[in-house]
XYZ file of C-alpha atoms in Angstrom:
353
model
C 0.000 0.000 0.000
C 1.296 3.464 -0.841
C 1.883 5.790 2.091
C -1.219 7.812 1.260
C -4.535 7.880 3.081
C -7.991 8.651 1.748
C -10.146 10.390 4.346
C -13.908 10.666 3.876
C -15.539 14.055 4.354
C -18.710 12.456 5.710
C -19.900 11.546 9.209
C -18.205 9.162 11.627
C -19.712 6.021 10.073
C -18.687 7.130 6.577
C -15.161 7.891 7.742
C -14.815 4.456 9.324
C -16.274 2.787 6.210
C -13.565 4.471 4.127
C -10.840 3.849 6.687
C -11.383 0.148 7.475
C -10.360 -1.268 4.059
C -7.231 0.861 4.222
C -6.397 -0.434 7.691
C -6.859 -4.000 6.454
C -4.492 -3.253 3.567
C -1.898 -1.915 6.004
C -2.282 -5.061 8.108
C -2.265 -7.547 5.215
C 0.514 -6.025 3.113
C 3.249 -5.701 5.739
C 5.121 -8.488 7.532
C 6.510 -6.481 10.456
C 3.968 -6.107 13.269
C 5.555 -2.977 14.743
C 5.389 -1.284 11.333
C 1.721 -2.294 11.057
C 0.920 -0.813 14.468
C 2.754 2.401 13.575
C 0.798 2.963 10.357
C -2.540 1.895 11.851
C -2.010 4.480 14.616
C -1.119 7.155 12.064
C -4.102 6.352 9.825
C -6.632 6.562 12.687
C -5.029 9.759 14.011
C -5.075 11.423 10.578
C -8.679 10.418 9.923
C -10.177 11.627 13.199
C -7.524 13.914 14.699
C -7.859 12.258 18.102
C -5.534 13.414 20.882
C -3.697 10.082 21.137
C -3.803 6.827 19.195
C -1.500 3.911 19.921
C -0.843 0.387 21.063
C 0.178 -1.325 24.275
C 1.604 -4.873 24.068
C 1.233 -7.594 26.687
C 4.562 -8.269 28.387
C 4.354 -10.509 31.437
C 2.182 -8.836 34.046
C 2.237 -5.453 32.295
C 1.277 -3.628 29.149
C 4.296 -2.047 27.467
C 3.970 1.014 25.262
C 4.139 0.335 21.519
C 3.887 2.554 18.409
C 1.643 5.600 18.853
C 0.718 9.058 17.596
C 0.305 11.900 20.082
C 1.894 13.313 23.245
C 4.229 11.346 25.516
C 2.492 8.386 27.130
C 2.746 6.049 30.106
C 5.412 3.447 29.338
C 4.067 0.590 31.488
C 0.581 -0.218 32.764
C -0.074 -3.023 35.239
C -2.674 -5.733 34.680
C -6.086 -4.479 35.800
C -4.937 -0.875 36.247
C -6.390 2.139 34.464
C -8.601 1.817 31.400
C -6.030 -0.151 29.378
C -5.205 -2.603 32.154
C -8.916 -3.030 32.939
C -9.765 -3.782 29.290
C -7.035 -6.428 29.339
C -8.265 -7.969 32.599
C -11.942 -7.877 31.580
C -11.187 -9.009 27.992
C -13.518 -6.477 26.424
C -13.649 -3.064 24.815
C -14.051 -0.239 27.313
C -15.641 3.081 26.332
C -15.103 5.825 28.904
C -17.114 9.034 28.242
C -15.351 10.922 31.055
C -11.980 9.634 32.242
C -12.254 11.570 35.517
C -15.228 9.382 36.428
C -13.337 6.126 35.805
C -12.054 4.616 39.090
C -8.271 4.339 39.038
C -7.835 6.215 35.753
C -4.160 6.695 34.875
C -3.676 10.251 33.629
C -0.854 9.913 31.088
C -1.963 13.263 29.636
C -3.990 15.901 31.445
C -5.566 16.806 28.083
C -7.369 13.460 27.797
C -11.090 13.719 28.531
C -12.562 10.503 27.070
C -11.106 7.174 25.969
C -11.740 3.890 24.176
C -9.584 0.778 24.591
C -9.970 -2.223 22.274
C -8.092 -5.501 22.973
C -6.592 -7.537 20.142
C -5.844 -11.244 20.275
C -3.362 -13.841 19.100
C -4.498 -17.472 19.140
C -7.284 -16.681 21.583
C -5.095 -14.789 24.071
C -4.937 -11.003 24.445
C -1.709 -9.755 22.850
C -2.296 -6.065 23.515
C -4.743 -3.177 23.244
C -5.481 -0.273 20.934
C -5.875 2.875 23.049
C -7.457 6.099 21.765
C -7.879 9.326 23.752
C -9.864 12.463 22.935
C -9.659 16.012 24.260
C -13.473 16.078 24.471
C -15.799 14.147 26.785
C -18.289 11.734 25.247
C -16.330 11.283 22.015
C -16.634 7.506 21.671
C -19.744 5.381 21.268
C -21.028 2.088 19.865
C -20.009 3.087 16.326
C -16.368 3.453 17.364
C -16.582 0.112 19.165
C -18.031 -1.665 16.135
C -15.518 -0.391 13.583
C -12.417 -0.516 15.784
C -13.208 -4.080 16.874
C -13.371 -5.011 13.180
C -9.930 -3.467 12.676
C -8.499 -5.253 15.711
C -10.021 -8.544 14.559
C -8.067 -8.125 11.326
C -4.916 -7.439 13.323
C -5.588 -10.504 15.475
C -5.959 -12.700 12.406
C -2.683 -11.336 11.089
C -0.930 -12.047 14.377
C -2.286 -15.595 14.535
C -1.032 -16.256 10.989
C 2.409 -14.808 11.732
C 5.449 -16.003 13.654
C 5.921 -12.373 14.730
C 3.357 -11.993 17.502
C 3.855 -8.307 18.248
C 3.944 -9.321 21.915
C 6.765 -8.883 24.349
C 6.885 -12.466 25.513
C 8.938 -12.790 28.687
C 11.445 -15.640 28.739
C 13.362 -14.706 31.843
C 13.760 -15.937 35.383
C 14.557 -13.163 37.822
C 16.955 -14.034 40.633
C 17.019 -11.986 43.827
C 20.184 -12.452 45.866
C 23.013 -10.784 47.766
C 25.369 -8.237 46.228
C 27.871 -9.010 48.978
C 30.877 -11.295 48.381
C 31.684 -11.501 52.096
C 29.697 -14.719 52.512
C 30.371 -18.449 52.737
C 31.533 -20.091 49.516
C 28.593 -22.521 49.459
C 26.242 -19.602 48.749
C 28.393 -18.292 45.901
C 28.642 -21.784 44.423
C 24.872 -22.267 44.552
C 24.339 -18.872 42.922
C 26.674 -19.738 40.040
C 24.877 -23.050 39.628
C 21.538 -21.223 39.541
C 22.758 -19.066 36.665
C 24.038 -22.149 34.814
C 20.767 -24.036 35.261
C 18.705 -21.086 34.056
C 20.833 -20.787 30.908
C 20.845 -24.516 30.164
C 17.066 -24.638 30.567
C 16.747 -22.023 27.813
C 15.696 -19.079 29.980
C 17.264 -15.629 30.200
C 18.726 -14.739 33.587
C 17.304 -11.434 34.845
C 18.874 -9.843 37.902
C 19.915 -6.613 39.532
C 22.990 -6.795 37.318
C 25.636 -6.141 39.981
C 29.308 -6.970 39.623
C 29.732 -8.361 43.151
C 28.463 -11.177 45.362
C 25.882 -13.817 44.556
C 24.470 -11.502 41.898
C 27.735 -11.599 39.961
C 28.021 -15.362 40.485
C 24.630 -15.977 38.848
C 25.635 -13.829 35.877
C 28.996 -15.594 35.580
C 27.226 -18.950 35.673
C 24.700 -18.014 32.984
C 27.309 -16.553 30.634
C 29.699 -19.493 31.120
C 26.865 -21.849 30.172
C 26.277 -19.953 26.931
C 23.139 -18.175 28.121
C 21.927 -14.591 28.283
C 22.006 -12.301 31.303
C 19.925 -9.143 31.548
C 20.816 -6.712 34.304
C 18.369 -4.049 35.489
C 19.927 -1.169 37.404
C 18.728 2.272 38.476
C 20.689 5.036 36.781
C 22.667 6.032 39.871
C 24.101 2.498 40.152
C 25.205 2.555 36.524
C 26.873 5.920 37.121
C 28.751 4.393 40.068
C 30.025 1.592 37.833
C 28.199 -1.175 39.696
C 26.989 -3.012 36.571
C 28.515 -6.411 35.785
C 30.755 -6.024 32.689
C 29.651 -9.355 31.213
C 25.932 -8.583 30.960
C 24.296 -9.452 27.652
C 21.920 -6.549 28.163
C 21.909 -3.722 30.705
C 18.680 -1.805 31.328
C 18.782 1.655 32.913
C 15.775 2.568 35.094
C 14.967 5.879 36.802
C 14.358 4.395 40.259
C 14.556 1.325 42.466
C 10.800 0.820 42.140
C 10.999 0.927 38.336
C 13.875 -1.536 38.558
C 11.744 -4.116 40.385
C 8.786 -3.532 38.088
C 10.965 -3.972 34.996
C 12.551 -7.181 36.288
C 9.124 -8.673 36.965
C 7.797 -7.718 33.522
C 10.605 -9.627 31.781
C 10.104 -12.901 33.604
C 7.991 -16.039 33.917
C 9.259 -16.861 37.418
C 11.112 -15.331 40.363
C 13.769 -17.084 42.439
C 15.182 -15.912 45.755
C 18.649 -17.004 46.835
C 20.248 -16.039 50.156
C 20.726 -12.317 50.600
C 20.272 -9.322 52.836
C 17.560 -6.757 53.372
C 17.388 -5.853 49.675
C 16.743 -9.483 48.763
C 14.018 -9.755 51.407
C 12.432 -6.565 50.081
C 12.343 -7.979 46.541
C 11.089 -11.373 47.663
C 8.271 -10.000 49.829
C 7.163 -7.540 47.161
C 6.958 -10.181 44.403
C 5.090 -12.479 46.816
C 2.618 -9.649 47.427
C 2.209 -9.040 43.691
C 1.669 -12.790 43.210
C -1.001 -12.823 45.912
C -2.770 -9.808 44.396
C -2.642 -11.210 40.855
C -0.226 -8.539 39.636
C 2.463 -11.133 38.879
C 1.547 -14.446 37.292
C 4.873 -16.253 37.465
C 5.889 -18.800 40.082
C 7.861 -17.520 43.106
C 10.502 -19.907 44.469
C 12.871 -19.762 47.419
C 16.068 -21.826 47.133
C 16.815 -22.609 50.764
C 20.559 -23.192 50.447
C 22.075 -24.576 53.646
C 18.812 -23.796 55.514
C 19.442 -20.054 55.132
C 15.761 -19.128 54.950
C 14.565 -21.367 57.804
C 13.855 -18.491 60.241
C 11.950 -16.550 57.566
C 9.935 -19.610 56.581
C 9.094 -20.136 60.241
C 7.808 -16.566 60.323
C 5.690 -17.146 57.212
C 4.223 -20.273 58.826
C 3.465 -18.319 61.964
C 1.653 -15.689 59.854
C -0.476 -18.471 58.368
C -1.274 -20.044 61.711
C -2.351 -16.736 63.224
C -4.454 -15.628 60.243
C -2.166 -12.941 58.830
C -1.638 -14.620 55.434
C -4.470 -14.436 52.923
C -6.189 -17.805 52.678
C -3.629 -19.176 55.133
C -1.399 -19.846 52.107
C 2.137 -18.522 51.696
C 2.527 -17.389 48.036
C 5.958 -18.983 47.587
C 7.350 -22.461 46.925
C 10.442 -23.715 48.737
C 13.145 -25.972 47.274
C 16.667 -26.877 48.331
C 18.703 -26.703 45.116
C 18.846 -24.828 41.786
C 17.963 -28.076 39.985
C 14.772 -28.388 42.009
C 13.945 -24.741 41.325
C 14.151 -25.216 37.538
C 12.123 -28.432 37.674
C 9.452 -26.698 39.749
C 9.268 -23.706 37.377
C 9.010 -25.977 34.335
C 6.118 -27.862 35.924
C 4.371 -24.593 36.749
C 4.720 -23.328 33.172
C 3.558 -26.644 31.713
C 0.547 -26.680 34.045
C -0.463 -23.145 33.005
C -0.282 -24.086 29.319
C -2.409 -27.216 29.742
């Protein structure tokens, strides 16, 4: 299709009737999904002059910003949060006449007054959403829903027929562990083995990316086994030179909170090895996210040399005294890296069945 758009001068229905065949041509005549999303966004924006038109792609427990037209947007949206996250969770198109009246609305732009979010699918699973914002209240109605769902159905068919899903499919296992090297050798050895096992199982190691301690040992183990290691560090740590030099990929985040959120979004499971207060912070937060349905991966503690026994006793005490939701601790406990990988594989296989 030539990079030229025909825009009807008629009413909304007439504009959509002219636009839809052109959107289908964009979708059918291009093999790259990102390019398709970019031109679909541009075509809708040019036709209707909406404030913002763009895509968010499913990536783990979050929606990640894709191609769009309009002002700067939120980069990540959690499952069930805001209009986009709610449309994903509810698996349906959401039309919001007044965003200020929508509980939990995420105000990426203060100019947005109304919104429509339309999910699109790949092989029966939501792969992302089309998000459109207007500067006026009450902009979107059943006509927008009808025509945009037709467009997203065409995109879904294209995705299902293509090896390029347009999704950010996580393939990582995040490992939380100590950045200190002043520990017994058995912990460092187990950490290196964890990295090796993750790599040999075909997963990407995701970690805090540090150059010291158990964190470095996991990275060394993954790289030595021919695997990939992604490190996620807040900018101040990168400036201090704390990143491991052997990382396959180093991601720079603006804050510690964004660091943890990014690590979770890249992964299908979380593993805790022995560590200090930072490790406990990461472990307890991912357990909380798991309990609340914000993280869908398995959470595993590798209890090397009985390190976590006192903490596990505390978790059990919380259960006995009614402080743990459902009297269930949202974590699985194993003794070795081998057991951790086996457990994660079973969890993934169970979820696919």
